[in-house]
Structure formats: structure tokens, C-alpha cells
């Protein structure tokens, strides 16, 4: 067989196996590998970009970043949840980049202290023998992952951490460190019972936070009151009683009566995001009638958050269209001006 | 340039542009095209398969199918929501295939009658001039789409329809037809005001449904009481008062105080699925201690649903492992037997 012929057959095979596929996949993100020197291992991160990120019709914008633990469990529903909550013109929150961190050893990464424990159901089994790596894992996030995201994506500089169970314990740990790592935290049914409530005791040692910090705690209804659940509930109650008294903190809490430890993350992440971005939402019908209300609302929200949030170009385009369709001529001109002021092409 | 050389350069270009990509996409479904004779057009459907669908370690199973309207708006969050709610061992519902139907002309497809109306904000504009196609669209679903799904996928024969706004109107319309199309319906803030409440009047003409039918209605809090919202709220109230008296119907309703028309679908679809599969959930810790409780619970749920649901092989594997880890030896043997009885390889 000639080289040309072999080459053509190979080309055909490639085209048949990929290019000519009838079904187009529906993708919500991409998996990336980061070589971590701090952890001395490769880490997989799952990255979701907002719908408008590559929209060539608008000026490239920057976006808050949500760092999400246990990516393999949470990424697929959290990324579309964020898209849903940030849809124009009904947006409860701004569009965000979602960065899911896949586990290699979650017990090691999410626990702040070394604590070997016997399995209560099986005394022959030792649990958590590789625990105690939170400080190192937080360094990985702050010194390797965040720089990677900030260099490769248009990150705005407003960062949120979301974790569940041991991941919630890690979120609480990161929240209580002297160095500020995130602007807002969501901890879902956090394992605060860990190692004689070591993170609860951390919380007792401090009284305030960097201005504008937000913490949302979602607690599940773990019906079967076995020892672990009971310890868990007590630890969460103590943490709650302590932290809600801290200064310079916007604190949110909800008990999920219909959810257990395994299901609470879905509603609590949704509610937590809505809590963090409480008062962000504006009503297109109202602002189209009263244009100055828009900037006023964004100013008030930005003051609350300690970070400047602007109406997105996508939202302004919707308001401009709505104003035009409804013959609000002055509003139409006002928002055209505002758009060219905020987003100069 | 020789043919061989040109061919090699082309090969290299293809490999560089696709095969060697460092980033792996995270896909949650595939887009398919169906040539519809009934609608005389190509229709795009977005298909999501459960995690276990292609798991070679378990016996191929069948799955209920969720038909989802407005795929382009709802598919990306509904498909992962279903995965989340059906995760073993915390499953609130069985794993399902999700079939999202993308729109070509949603006003045509989702409205049961022809009704031209002037835009209340702009008298020069006529709305809905192409309306009235629901009967044809329902035929497309029953006679073309369902057969396509049933032939190409392992569909169990339990079907659910989910729609919002005009899509909710269509769900209510389909629910009220003499021919049974679905086992369960979720209608989120349905546009029941349509054409002088024509679908509400349909509901007044009947008194019962095929046994075990489930209907869940989620209503948004549309604060600004303009004419449309007020008509909408009245129509929903009339529909509710009528349908909740129908016989042979499991009826669910919730008002979403914190959600408007644009945001209600997310929590209401989640709650609607949980309502449809109410009492489906079993607690792994309880059944591992009392094995007979599992089949009893599935039997009770199947009786309620009018359809046989069995514990999935994935769930049985988790119970078997849990029983072994916790030294419940009798349970371990019982569930191994049950598994080989239900799923013979």
C-alpha cells in the first residue's frame, strides 16, 4: 500500500470516528490538570465558564469565582445552578466561574488535625489515619490554584468557597484563619465534630472577621440519632452560637428538615448563593420605569459586599430592549448611555 | 507538494485541533435530531442518560423517562438535578433518562387554541398569531418522540412531563386529554390564563383520571400585580380548586414565596420530582438491619405509583457492602440472594 493511500485511510477513519458524529455533546465544563508542588501531586480541576464568557457580541467582562470542593459529586449540579441563578433578566446573582476541585485524598485535605479513630461499627478498623492536611491544602488553593485561575481566566477578585461534610469542615477552617482566603463561604452539614470539635474551639478564639465576610451554614436533618449524628448536631450548634456573635460578619443559617446528610447540599448551596447575593436582584420592569434605581441598587449591593458589582452588559441589553419595546424612550436613552459608559467597545 | 506530504500535514492539523487537547469536556447529554412528519420539521432533542446506564459492572436496567419542555432553558439544570436526587444510597427517586425538547416555535406548540391578542404595552403589536398547535405537538410526542426513545433506549414505561409557563399550560392540557400520555406531570407557573382560561374550562368538564396519575403544580410569587399576573393568579387558583377535587389523582401544590415567574422552575421541579416519588426513599442503615423492609417499601411505593419499581442493582451493591462492613451477616446473605434473584447476569 502506498503512503498516500495509508494516509488517506487513516484520515477517513479519524473523520468517521469524530468529525462526522451525528450527536453533539452538551458540555458544561472542562477538566484541567494542575501539577501542584505544594501537594506534590497532579490535581484535576473542573472549570465551568459563564454563558457570556465567550460571547463576542459583548465586551469581555470579569467574573466572581466559586471554588467548589468534592467536584466529582457537586460540580455537575452546582455549575448549572449558578447559570440558572444568574440568568438575565431574572438574575439573583452575577454570572460566575465555577472551579471544582476533584479529590485525591479528601480526608487528608479537608481535616485540620491528625486524628485516628476506631470505626464505631467495627473496632478492628482505624479511620482517618491520613488526616490533618488542611493547612497544606489551603496553601495549594491560595498559592497555586487561585494564581492559575487568575492568570488564565477573567476572574473579578471576588471568591466564594463551597464545601459539604468534611468539605464544610474545611470551609469553616479556612474561614477562621488569620489570612483572608475567601469573601464568602457556604458550609453544608459540616463535620465540626472532628477531633473533639477542634474547629469549634478555633471559632471561640476569635471575635471578628475581615469586613463584609459572608458565612452560610446549611444543616441537615439527620434523623437517626446515632452517636456520630448527635456529636455532629452538638458541634454545629456550638459553632453557630459562637460564630453568629462574631463582628463584621454577615451570617446565614438554615435547618433543612426534609434533607439528610446525603441530600442537603443541593438546596443549601442554592439557598447559600441566594443568601450571599441577597439584595443583588433588580426588577427589569421597575428599573425600566425608574432608571436611576438600577445604579442605586448596584451601589447598595456593592457596599454590602465590600466589592464593586456592576450591571452586566447582557442585562443592560435586555433592559434597553425592554425599554424600547415598551416605549420608555427616556429610559432607553439612559441605558444606552450607561452601557457605553460602562462597556466601551 | 506531494500527496503524502499534504495528507500528513492535514493529519497533523486534525490531531492538534482535537485528539491532543489537554482539556477533557464534562458532558451531561447529547443533542439528537428527529425528522418529524407530524410537525413537518426537524426537532432537536437533548438526551441525558443516568450514570449507571452504561456501567458494564451491572445488568442493563430500564429507566423512567422525563420529557422536559424548553430544553434550551431547563435541560442543563434538570438533568443533573435528577442525577442528584437518584444517587445511591441517598436516592429520593430512581435514576431516569431525561429527554429535553428544544423549541422551534414554543407559542405554536404549547398553546391549545388560536388566540391573537394585542400586546398590553403596545397596541400596534399582535401577540401569539401562530398559536393553537398543542394537539399536533402532543401527537408528535406520543407518535414520534416516545417511539424513538423507546426503540433506542432502555425506557421502563413510566413517563413524566415537565413544563414551565406556556410549557406548564401544555402539561395541563396533555393531562386533561382523554388519552393518557404521561404517568406524572409537573407544571411550573402555568399560563392557565390562556385564551379566556380555556384549559381551566377543560378541567371543569372532567372528574377523574387514569388511576395513579400524579400532578404537581408550582406557583410563583409574581409580585407586580399587573393585569397579566393577576389573570394568571386567578386562573391558577380556579384550576387548583377544580383539579384537586378530581378522583384517582395524587395532587401536589406549592406556592413559592421567594420566586417569581422567571426563577420558580428550579425549586419547583426539584420539589415536584420529590413529590412524585414521595415514599420511594429507603434508609440504608434501617434496611441493613431489617432486610425485609426494603422489598416492603418498594412494594408500597409501586402500589402507590401503579408501576413496579425495584431496588436498583447499584443500590443493592451499596447495601451489600454496608452490611458486610458492619458485620450484618444475615442481611449480607439476604441481599446477595435478592440481587441474584432480581439481576441475573
XYZ file of C-alpha atoms in Angstrom:
690
model
C 0.000 0.000 0.000
C 1.379 3.442 -0.878
C 1.991 6.020 1.823
C -0.658 8.264 0.314
C -3.242 5.509 0.424
C -2.435 4.570 4.030
C -2.613 8.200 4.986
C -5.988 8.662 3.322
C -7.420 5.605 5.045
C -6.229 6.958 8.397
C -7.755 10.361 7.633
C -11.061 8.722 6.783
C -11.005 6.684 9.981
C -10.400 9.826 12.059
C -13.183 11.718 10.324
C -15.650 8.853 10.750
C -14.828 8.396 14.420
C -15.099 12.051 15.387
C -15.887 14.744 12.882
C -18.971 13.172 11.380
C -20.672 12.189 14.627
C -24.397 12.839 14.424
C -24.768 13.600 18.123
C -23.333 16.740 19.578
C -22.357 16.542 23.262
C -23.828 19.016 25.756
C -20.826 20.143 27.803
C -20.882 22.222 30.978
C -17.169 22.451 31.676
C -13.677 21.123 31.095
C -11.273 19.068 33.165
C -7.808 20.577 33.668
C -4.703 19.178 35.338
C -2.539 21.245 37.643
C 0.848 19.989 38.810
C 0.974 21.011 42.473
C 4.377 21.406 44.068
C 2.804 22.086 47.451
C 0.796 18.841 47.425
C 3.431 17.016 45.405
C 0.799 15.570 43.050
C -1.276 16.384 39.979
C -4.702 17.816 40.784
C -7.694 17.775 38.496
C -9.876 20.898 38.461
C -13.198 21.118 36.634
C -13.812 24.560 35.181
C -17.149 25.995 34.140
C -17.342 29.320 32.335
C -20.471 31.523 32.271
C -22.578 31.624 29.090
C -21.461 35.173 28.333
C -17.754 34.438 28.809
C -17.024 33.883 25.124
C -19.901 35.941 23.719
C -18.217 38.025 21.033
C -21.124 40.496 20.965
C -20.222 41.895 24.385
C -17.118 43.418 25.922
C -15.026 40.811 27.782
C -16.058 41.001 31.442
C -14.642 39.668 34.710
C -16.492 37.206 36.937
C -16.528 36.139 40.601
C -15.120 32.649 41.142
C -16.765 29.844 43.101
C -14.285 27.276 44.411
C -16.178 24.053 44.907
C -14.925 21.071 46.896
C -15.737 17.430 46.045
C -16.046 18.328 42.342
C -16.883 14.754 41.345
C -20.028 14.878 43.481
C -21.051 18.532 43.237
C -19.798 20.109 40.016
C -22.468 18.805 37.641
C -25.361 20.341 39.566
C -23.655 23.420 41.031
C -22.353 24.798 37.704
C -25.832 24.818 36.062
C -27.349 26.096 39.323
C -25.068 29.127 39.138
C -26.003 29.649 35.475
C -29.679 29.412 36.411
C -29.445 31.866 39.295
C -27.572 34.358 37.116
C -29.822 34.336 34.043
C -30.735 37.761 32.713
C -33.159 39.384 33.345
C -34.063 37.264 36.407
C -30.582 37.158 37.923
C -30.363 36.577 41.670
C -26.584 36.767 41.389
C -23.856 37.634 38.872
C -22.572 35.023 36.447
C -19.595 33.209 37.981
C -16.727 30.961 37.007
C -17.036 27.647 38.858
C -13.821 25.819 39.746
C -14.435 22.320 41.075
C -11.545 20.584 42.810
C -11.536 16.821 42.380
C -10.300 14.748 45.303
C -7.249 12.609 45.600
C -7.468 12.123 49.400
C -10.317 14.159 50.811
C -9.771 13.084 54.419
C -6.170 14.309 54.229
C -7.082 17.625 52.550
C -10.220 18.611 54.461
C -9.213 17.842 58.052
C -7.129 20.328 60.042
C -5.665 17.897 62.594
C -4.367 14.351 62.712
C -6.928 12.124 64.392
C -7.024 8.369 64.129
C -10.287 6.925 65.359
C -11.743 3.432 65.540
C -14.757 2.760 63.361
C -17.717 2.746 65.837
C -19.259 -0.149 63.884
C -16.053 -2.113 63.503
C -13.379 -1.810 66.187
C -10.813 -3.555 64.004
C -10.892 -0.699 61.532
C -8.964 2.534 62.006
C -10.465 5.594 60.381
C -8.790 8.784 59.177
C -5.209 7.636 59.587
C -4.009 10.063 56.904
C -5.838 13.122 58.267
C -4.532 16.587 59.117
C -3.681 18.222 55.788
C -5.955 21.307 55.724
C -3.173 23.856 56.170
C -1.292 22.422 53.196
C -4.442 22.147 51.072
C -5.351 25.776 51.813
C -1.856 26.784 50.716
C -2.405 24.845 47.470
C -5.619 26.799 46.847
C -4.167 30.208 47.706
C -0.698 29.854 46.232
C -1.223 27.576 43.223
C -4.862 27.199 42.218
C -6.003 30.817 42.589
C -2.963 32.151 40.672
C -3.659 29.588 37.910
C -7.281 30.724 37.642
C -6.418 34.421 37.867
C -3.779 34.118 35.137
C -5.830 32.034 32.716
C -9.339 33.425 33.229
C -11.017 36.785 33.699
C -11.526 36.460 37.456
C -13.015 39.535 39.145
C -11.373 39.043 42.526
C -14.500 38.089 44.493
C -14.111 34.475 45.641
C -16.516 32.008 47.247
C -15.771 28.613 48.813
C -18.399 25.842 48.923
C -17.968 22.596 50.841
C -20.060 19.758 52.276
C -19.403 17.406 55.217
C -15.582 17.208 55.547
C -15.567 19.888 52.823
C -17.768 22.028 55.089
C -15.298 21.451 57.927
C -12.537 22.706 55.630
C -14.612 25.767 54.680
C -15.074 26.592 58.376
C -11.350 26.070 58.979
C -10.364 28.360 56.084
C -12.880 30.970 57.310
C -11.229 31.036 60.750
C -7.638 31.502 59.607
C -5.948 34.891 60.193
C -5.171 35.236 56.483
C -8.300 36.034 54.475
C -8.842 33.435 51.739
C -12.418 33.986 50.531
C -15.085 36.674 50.554
C -17.915 34.235 51.224
C -18.321 30.655 52.430
C -21.026 28.015 52.189
C -20.640 25.094 54.609
C -23.214 22.319 54.191
C -23.653 19.984 57.158
C -20.007 20.493 58.127
C -18.260 17.757 60.138
C -17.497 20.109 63.014
C -17.392 17.187 65.453
C -13.925 16.480 64.012
C -11.239 15.718 66.615
C -13.081 16.948 69.703
C -14.518 19.933 67.886
C -11.146 21.457 67.147
C -12.602 23.908 64.593
C -15.346 24.970 67.021
C -12.598 25.828 69.512
C -10.830 27.846 66.806
C -14.055 29.822 66.384
C -14.156 30.538 70.127
C -10.737 32.170 69.970
C -11.691 34.957 67.582
C -14.315 37.673 67.677
C -14.326 39.336 64.259
C -13.621 38.889 60.557
C -12.415 40.974 57.632
C -15.208 43.409 56.785
C -18.065 42.103 54.621
C -17.262 38.410 55.088
C -20.289 36.165 54.493
C -20.792 32.715 56.011
C -23.786 30.477 55.249
C -24.355 27.268 57.193
C -26.846 24.651 55.981
C -27.692 21.896 58.442
C -29.347 18.590 57.526
C -31.952 16.691 59.494
C -30.024 13.523 60.322
C -32.902 11.570 61.766
C -31.240 8.519 63.133
C -29.646 9.794 66.313
C -26.621 7.583 66.430
C -23.543 8.829 68.220
C -21.957 10.464 65.211
C -25.080 12.429 64.290
C -25.580 13.569 67.798
C -21.950 14.727 68.129
C -22.376 16.392 64.758
C -25.518 18.269 65.761
C -23.966 19.417 69.044
C -20.826 20.641 67.316
C -22.829 22.574 64.726
C -24.961 24.163 67.464
C -21.864 25.290 69.384
C -20.217 26.656 66.246
C -23.411 28.501 65.345
C -23.820 30.027 68.801
C -20.219 31.214 68.726
C -19.877 32.481 65.173
C -23.175 34.323 64.930
C -21.799 36.666 67.621
C -18.640 37.450 65.620
C -18.317 41.015 64.383
C -18.065 42.182 60.767
C -19.779 39.032 59.559
C -22.944 38.525 57.544
C -24.154 35.225 58.935
C -26.801 32.948 57.417
C -28.194 29.692 58.741
C -30.905 27.258 57.745
C -32.039 23.870 59.010
C -33.220 21.517 56.244
C -35.999 19.479 57.738
C -36.599 17.396 54.598
C -32.920 16.676 53.880
C -30.367 14.358 55.402
C -26.578 14.497 55.250
C -26.588 12.964 51.779
C -29.088 15.329 50.147
C -28.689 18.687 51.927
C -26.042 20.158 49.606
C -28.389 20.764 46.705
C -30.935 23.032 48.404
C -28.376 24.548 50.780
C -25.949 25.563 48.017
C -28.839 27.170 46.136
C -30.041 28.987 49.249
C -26.486 29.861 50.260
C -25.777 31.544 46.928
C -29.048 33.451 47.213
C -28.080 34.482 50.734
C -24.628 35.700 49.682
C -26.182 37.736 46.871
C -29.213 38.876 48.851
C -30.448 42.259 47.507
C -28.430 41.850 44.291
C -31.561 41.266 42.219
C -33.312 44.115 40.426
C -36.682 44.014 38.661
C -36.404 44.865 34.960
C -39.963 46.279 34.927
C -39.182 48.654 37.773
C -35.794 49.859 36.561
C -37.141 50.412 33.045
C -39.589 52.870 34.582
C -37.119 54.380 37.042
C -33.641 54.159 35.502
C -31.709 55.662 38.415
C -32.902 52.772 40.592
C -30.517 50.398 38.831
C -27.255 52.086 39.740
C -28.614 52.828 43.195
C -29.356 49.140 43.747
C -25.934 48.019 42.493
C -24.262 50.659 44.658
C -26.158 49.449 47.733
C -25.329 45.823 46.990
C -21.666 46.642 46.360
C -21.483 48.490 49.683
C -22.931 45.459 51.438
C -20.478 43.108 49.688
C -17.425 45.345 50.005
C -16.770 44.790 46.309
C -17.891 46.680 43.211
C -20.553 44.824 41.243
C -21.804 46.387 38.003
C -24.876 45.513 35.938
C -23.696 43.128 33.223
C -23.735 44.156 29.573
C -26.131 41.271 28.881
C -28.576 42.645 31.449
C -28.228 46.206 30.110
C -29.006 44.904 26.620
C -32.176 43.271 27.960
C -33.233 46.469 29.738
C -32.550 48.511 26.587
C -34.689 46.150 24.514
C -37.435 46.067 27.143
C -37.460 49.884 27.339
C -37.683 50.123 23.574
C -40.446 47.504 23.264
C -42.483 49.324 25.898
C -41.829 52.832 24.556
C -39.933 54.035 27.651
C -37.892 56.382 25.485
C -36.046 58.282 28.185
C -35.067 55.037 29.888
C -33.940 53.616 26.583
C -31.553 56.542 26.039
C -30.393 56.483 29.661
C -29.421 52.806 29.498
C -27.736 53.183 26.106
C -25.600 55.919 27.678
C -24.911 53.815 30.750
C -23.869 50.877 28.606
C -21.442 52.908 26.528
C -20.078 54.414 29.756
C -19.525 51.034 31.437
C -18.668 48.941 28.393
C -16.779 50.831 25.742
C -16.097 48.729 22.686
C 3.978 19.270 -2.528
C 3.413 15.513 -2.749
C 0.084 13.957 -1.879
C 1.650 12.126 1.015
C 3.089 15.293 2.458
C -0.199 17.200 2.124
C -2.012 14.320 3.711
C 0.409 14.175 6.644
C 0.094 17.896 7.263
C -3.686 17.550 7.291
C -3.454 14.612 9.695
C -1.232 16.615 11.996
C -3.623 19.564 11.906
C -6.562 17.323 12.837
C -4.668 15.697 15.675
C -3.533 19.039 17.067
C -7.008 20.524 16.900
C -8.826 17.638 18.538
C -7.095 14.469 19.603
C -4.338 16.046 21.622
C -6.446 18.540 23.514
C -5.340 18.770 27.115
C -8.815 19.575 28.401
C -11.478 16.930 28.575
C -15.065 18.211 28.286
C -17.595 17.436 31.026
C -20.711 16.349 29.121
C -24.172 15.774 30.563
C -26.027 14.747 27.418
C -26.197 14.667 23.645
C -28.194 16.555 21.034
C -30.151 14.404 18.590
C -32.208 15.363 15.539
C -35.578 13.799 14.802
C -37.297 14.342 11.469
C -40.951 14.827 12.414
C -43.567 14.094 9.772
C -46.340 15.282 12.076
C -44.743 18.699 12.640
C -43.164 18.741 9.186
C -39.811 19.862 10.588
C -36.628 18.583 12.218
C -36.725 18.636 16.011
C -33.727 18.679 18.281
C -33.935 16.580 21.450
C -31.344 16.664 24.203
C -30.850 13.274 25.827
C -29.310 12.595 29.215
C -28.591 9.040 30.354
C -28.222 8.021 34.004
C -24.729 7.328 35.380
C -25.442 3.597 35.602
C -26.793 3.325 32.040
C -23.522 2.157 30.502
C -21.981 0.671 33.645
C -20.689 -2.686 32.434
C -20.464 -3.997 36.007
C -24.259 -4.170 36.365
C -27.052 -5.843 34.421
C -28.592 -3.447 31.856
C -31.643 -1.887 33.527
C -34.629 0.126 32.312
C -35.352 3.684 33.456
C -38.343 6.031 33.729
C -38.231 8.876 31.209
C -38.670 12.573 31.987
C -39.864 14.590 28.990
C -38.771 18.162 29.544
C -40.089 21.179 27.620
C -37.973 24.269 26.798
C -34.803 22.140 26.754
C -32.597 25.123 25.947
C -33.593 26.756 29.243
C -34.138 23.771 31.524
C -32.063 20.785 30.407
C -28.720 21.785 31.889
C -30.010 22.047 35.444
C -32.781 19.420 35.356
C -30.582 16.549 34.115
C -28.024 16.929 36.971
C -30.899 17.509 39.431
C -32.317 14.113 38.502
C -28.874 12.518 38.885
C -28.525 14.175 42.276
C -31.926 13.071 43.540
C -31.269 9.495 42.395
C -27.793 9.000 43.867
C -27.330 5.749 45.777
C -27.620 5.274 48.713
C -29.485 8.580 49.287
C -31.897 8.246 46.358
C -35.186 10.137 46.619
C -36.145 8.753 43.211
C -34.973 6.209 40.630
C -32.396 7.179 38.019
C -34.174 8.487 34.910
C -33.495 9.222 31.271
C -34.101 12.931 30.606
C -35.356 13.927 27.153
C -35.334 17.674 26.600
C -37.274 19.025 23.628
C -35.773 22.143 22.090
C -38.178 24.715 20.715
C -38.750 25.818 17.183
C -41.983 27.772 17.878
C -42.995 27.367 21.507
C -46.103 29.540 21.259
C -47.400 27.331 18.447
C -46.584 24.061 20.230
C -47.627 24.853 23.792
C -50.977 26.619 23.239
C -54.130 24.586 22.681
C -56.182 27.266 20.873
C -55.635 30.044 18.359
C -55.717 33.380 20.124
C -54.364 36.594 18.687
C -54.052 39.264 21.308
C -52.763 42.833 21.320
C -49.681 43.495 23.400
C -50.988 45.324 26.529
C -47.926 47.593 26.437
C -48.014 48.219 22.710
C -51.353 48.168 20.881
C -49.652 48.089 17.491
C -48.208 44.667 18.227
C -50.164 41.439 17.838
C -49.110 38.592 20.063
C -49.443 34.846 19.570
C -50.581 34.936 15.936
C -49.229 31.440 15.317
C -50.813 29.823 18.392
C -53.013 26.745 18.718
C -50.731 23.782 17.966
C -50.887 21.732 21.201
C -52.903 18.847 19.754
C -50.369 18.397 16.947
C -47.405 18.760 19.315
C -48.864 16.140 21.671
C -49.231 13.803 18.695
C -45.565 14.412 17.857
C -44.587 13.405 21.404
C -46.819 10.322 21.554
C -46.432 9.045 17.998
C -42.892 10.038 17.061
C -40.750 11.058 20.032
C -41.798 8.363 22.524
C -41.392 5.562 19.933
C -37.927 6.955 19.074
C -36.911 6.907 22.749
C -38.468 3.504 23.425
C -36.726 1.945 20.437
C -33.303 3.441 21.044
C -33.089 3.456 24.840
C -33.987 1.189 27.736
C -37.134 3.067 28.759
C -39.104 1.478 31.598
C -42.535 2.722 30.534
C -43.070 5.227 33.357
C -43.143 8.712 31.830
C -43.136 12.202 33.348
C -43.781 15.555 31.643
C -42.253 18.798 32.978
C -43.179 22.258 31.679
C -42.981 25.904 32.742
C -45.126 28.915 31.770
C -46.562 28.082 28.305
C -44.896 24.688 28.821
C -46.904 24.320 32.044
C -50.062 25.199 30.103
C -49.200 22.405 27.678
C -48.599 19.968 30.566
C -52.049 20.816 31.973
C -53.589 20.414 28.505
C -51.957 16.986 27.984
C -53.046 15.917 31.489
C -56.683 16.707 30.650
C -56.903 14.801 27.364
C -58.953 11.570 27.260
C -55.943 9.608 26.017
C -53.383 9.061 28.781
C -49.988 10.428 27.759
C -47.956 10.533 30.983
C -47.953 8.985 34.437
C -46.965 12.200 36.182
C -46.870 15.919 35.397
C -45.034 18.934 36.785
C -46.481 22.309 35.744
C -44.485 25.327 36.936
C -46.349 28.655 36.973
C -48.508 27.504 34.042
C -50.057 30.164 31.764
C -53.581 28.977 32.521
C -54.946 32.474 31.736
C -54.513 31.493 28.073
C -57.459 32.366 25.813
C -60.063 33.033 28.500
C -58.857 30.146 30.636
C -59.672 27.533 28.039
C -57.631 24.825 29.834
C -59.305 25.654 33.168
C -62.658 25.052 31.469
C -61.352 21.726 30.162
C -60.563 20.774 33.766
C -64.131 21.621 34.805
C -65.542 19.115 32.327
C -63.890 16.047 33.831
C -63.982 14.478 37.292
C -61.379 11.727 37.296
C -58.115 10.487 35.797
C -56.449 7.179 34.986
C -55.552 5.543 38.308
C -52.323 6.698 39.994
C -51.897 9.855 37.903
C -49.761 12.482 39.675
C -49.951 16.234 39.071
C -47.694 18.776 40.776
C -48.330 22.487 40.407
C -45.699 25.054 41.440
C -46.842 28.666 41.594
C -44.522 31.689 41.651
C -44.947 34.868 43.639
C -45.363 37.388 40.825
C -45.243 40.498 42.933
C -46.069 43.213 40.490
C -49.812 42.856 40.097
C -50.169 43.940 36.513
C -53.105 42.623 34.504
C -51.319 39.555 33.216
C -50.132 38.419 36.635
C -53.495 38.937 38.169
C -55.249 36.977 35.398
C -52.570 34.351 35.807
C -53.045 34.022 39.564
C -56.830 33.824 39.192
C -56.610 31.167 36.514
C -54.206 29.076 38.598
C -56.497 29.360 41.630
C -59.532 28.209 39.613
C -57.599 25.322 38.084
C -56.357 24.305 41.527
C -59.807 24.424 43.114
C -61.191 22.289 40.312
C -58.453 19.710 39.833
C -57.749 18.971 43.490
C -61.309 17.548 43.634
C -60.704 15.168 40.713
C -60.753 11.490 41.575
C -57.901 8.998 41.134
C -55.345 11.780 41.235
C -52.401 12.378 43.541
C -52.312 16.149 43.634
C -49.450 18.340 44.851
C -49.264 22.111 45.098
C -46.812 24.663 46.443
C -46.592 28.434 46.388
C -43.034 29.780 46.053
C -42.935 32.947 48.056
C -39.295 33.745 47.224
C -39.570 33.018 43.484
C -41.042 34.870 40.548
C -42.112 33.568 37.155
C -38.520 33.572 35.932
C -36.973 31.607 38.809
C -39.694 29.249 40.074
C -38.844 26.288 37.822
C -35.677 25.329 39.643
C -37.084 24.745 43.138
C -40.477 23.587 41.834
C -39.029 20.917 39.541
C -36.905 19.648 42.423
C -39.890 19.608 44.779
C -42.171 18.192 42.078
C -39.858 15.224 41.486
C -39.658 14.638 45.226
C -43.462 14.794 45.402
C -43.934 12.314 42.553
C -41.503 9.907 44.235
C -42.701 10.577 47.771
C -42.108 7.453 49.957
C -39.701 5.991 47.378
C -36.695 6.599 49.616
C -35.385 3.938 51.967
C -32.720 4.330 54.657
C -29.713 2.079 54.067
C -28.997 1.893 57.805
C -32.512 0.684 58.550
C -32.823 -1.845 55.728
C -29.389 -3.286 56.530
C -30.748 -4.113 59.972
C -34.182 -5.232 58.783
C -33.790 -6.647 55.259
C -37.463 -7.413 54.620
C -38.217 -3.685 54.983
C -36.648 -2.999 51.592
C -38.987 -5.085 49.442
C -41.926 -3.991 51.591
C -41.093 -0.327 50.933
C -40.683 -0.846 47.175
C -43.929 -2.806 47.082
C -45.775 0.003 48.888
C -44.290 2.640 46.606
C -45.084 0.584 43.483
C -48.694 0.196 44.637
C -48.936 3.955 45.097
C -47.420 4.615 41.653
C -49.309 1.879 39.797
C -45.999 0.747 38.342
C -43.415 -1.777 39.520
C -40.258 -0.131 40.846
C -37.409 -2.365 42.009
C -34.329 -1.510 44.056
C -31.532 -0.831 41.571
C -28.524 -3.119 41.345
C -26.309 -0.156 42.273
C -28.295 0.348 45.478
C -28.235 -3.378 46.297
C -24.453 -3.361 45.859
C -24.213 -0.484 48.353
C -26.436 -2.279 50.854
C -24.401 -5.480 50.450
C -21.177 -3.584 51.100
C -22.675 -1.686 54.039
C -23.974 -4.947 55.563
C -20.567 -6.543 55.195
C -18.677 -3.547 56.608
C -20.966 -3.533 59.625
C -20.993 -7.293 60.158
C -24.721 -7.725 59.469
C -24.083 -11.210 58.141
C -27.670 -12.372 57.691
C -28.539 -9.161 55.859
C -25.480 -9.514 53.690
C -26.582 -13.001 52.567
C -30.204 -11.888 52.148
C -29.272 -9.021 49.823
C -26.829 -11.156 47.826
C -29.722 -13.578 47.235
C -32.090 -10.764 46.364
C -29.591 -9.321 43.894
C -29.075 -12.619 42.098
C -32.843 -13.088 42.044
C -33.543 -9.644 40.540
C -30.435 -9.240 38.402
C -29.191 -12.475 36.921
C -26.037 -11.998 34.906
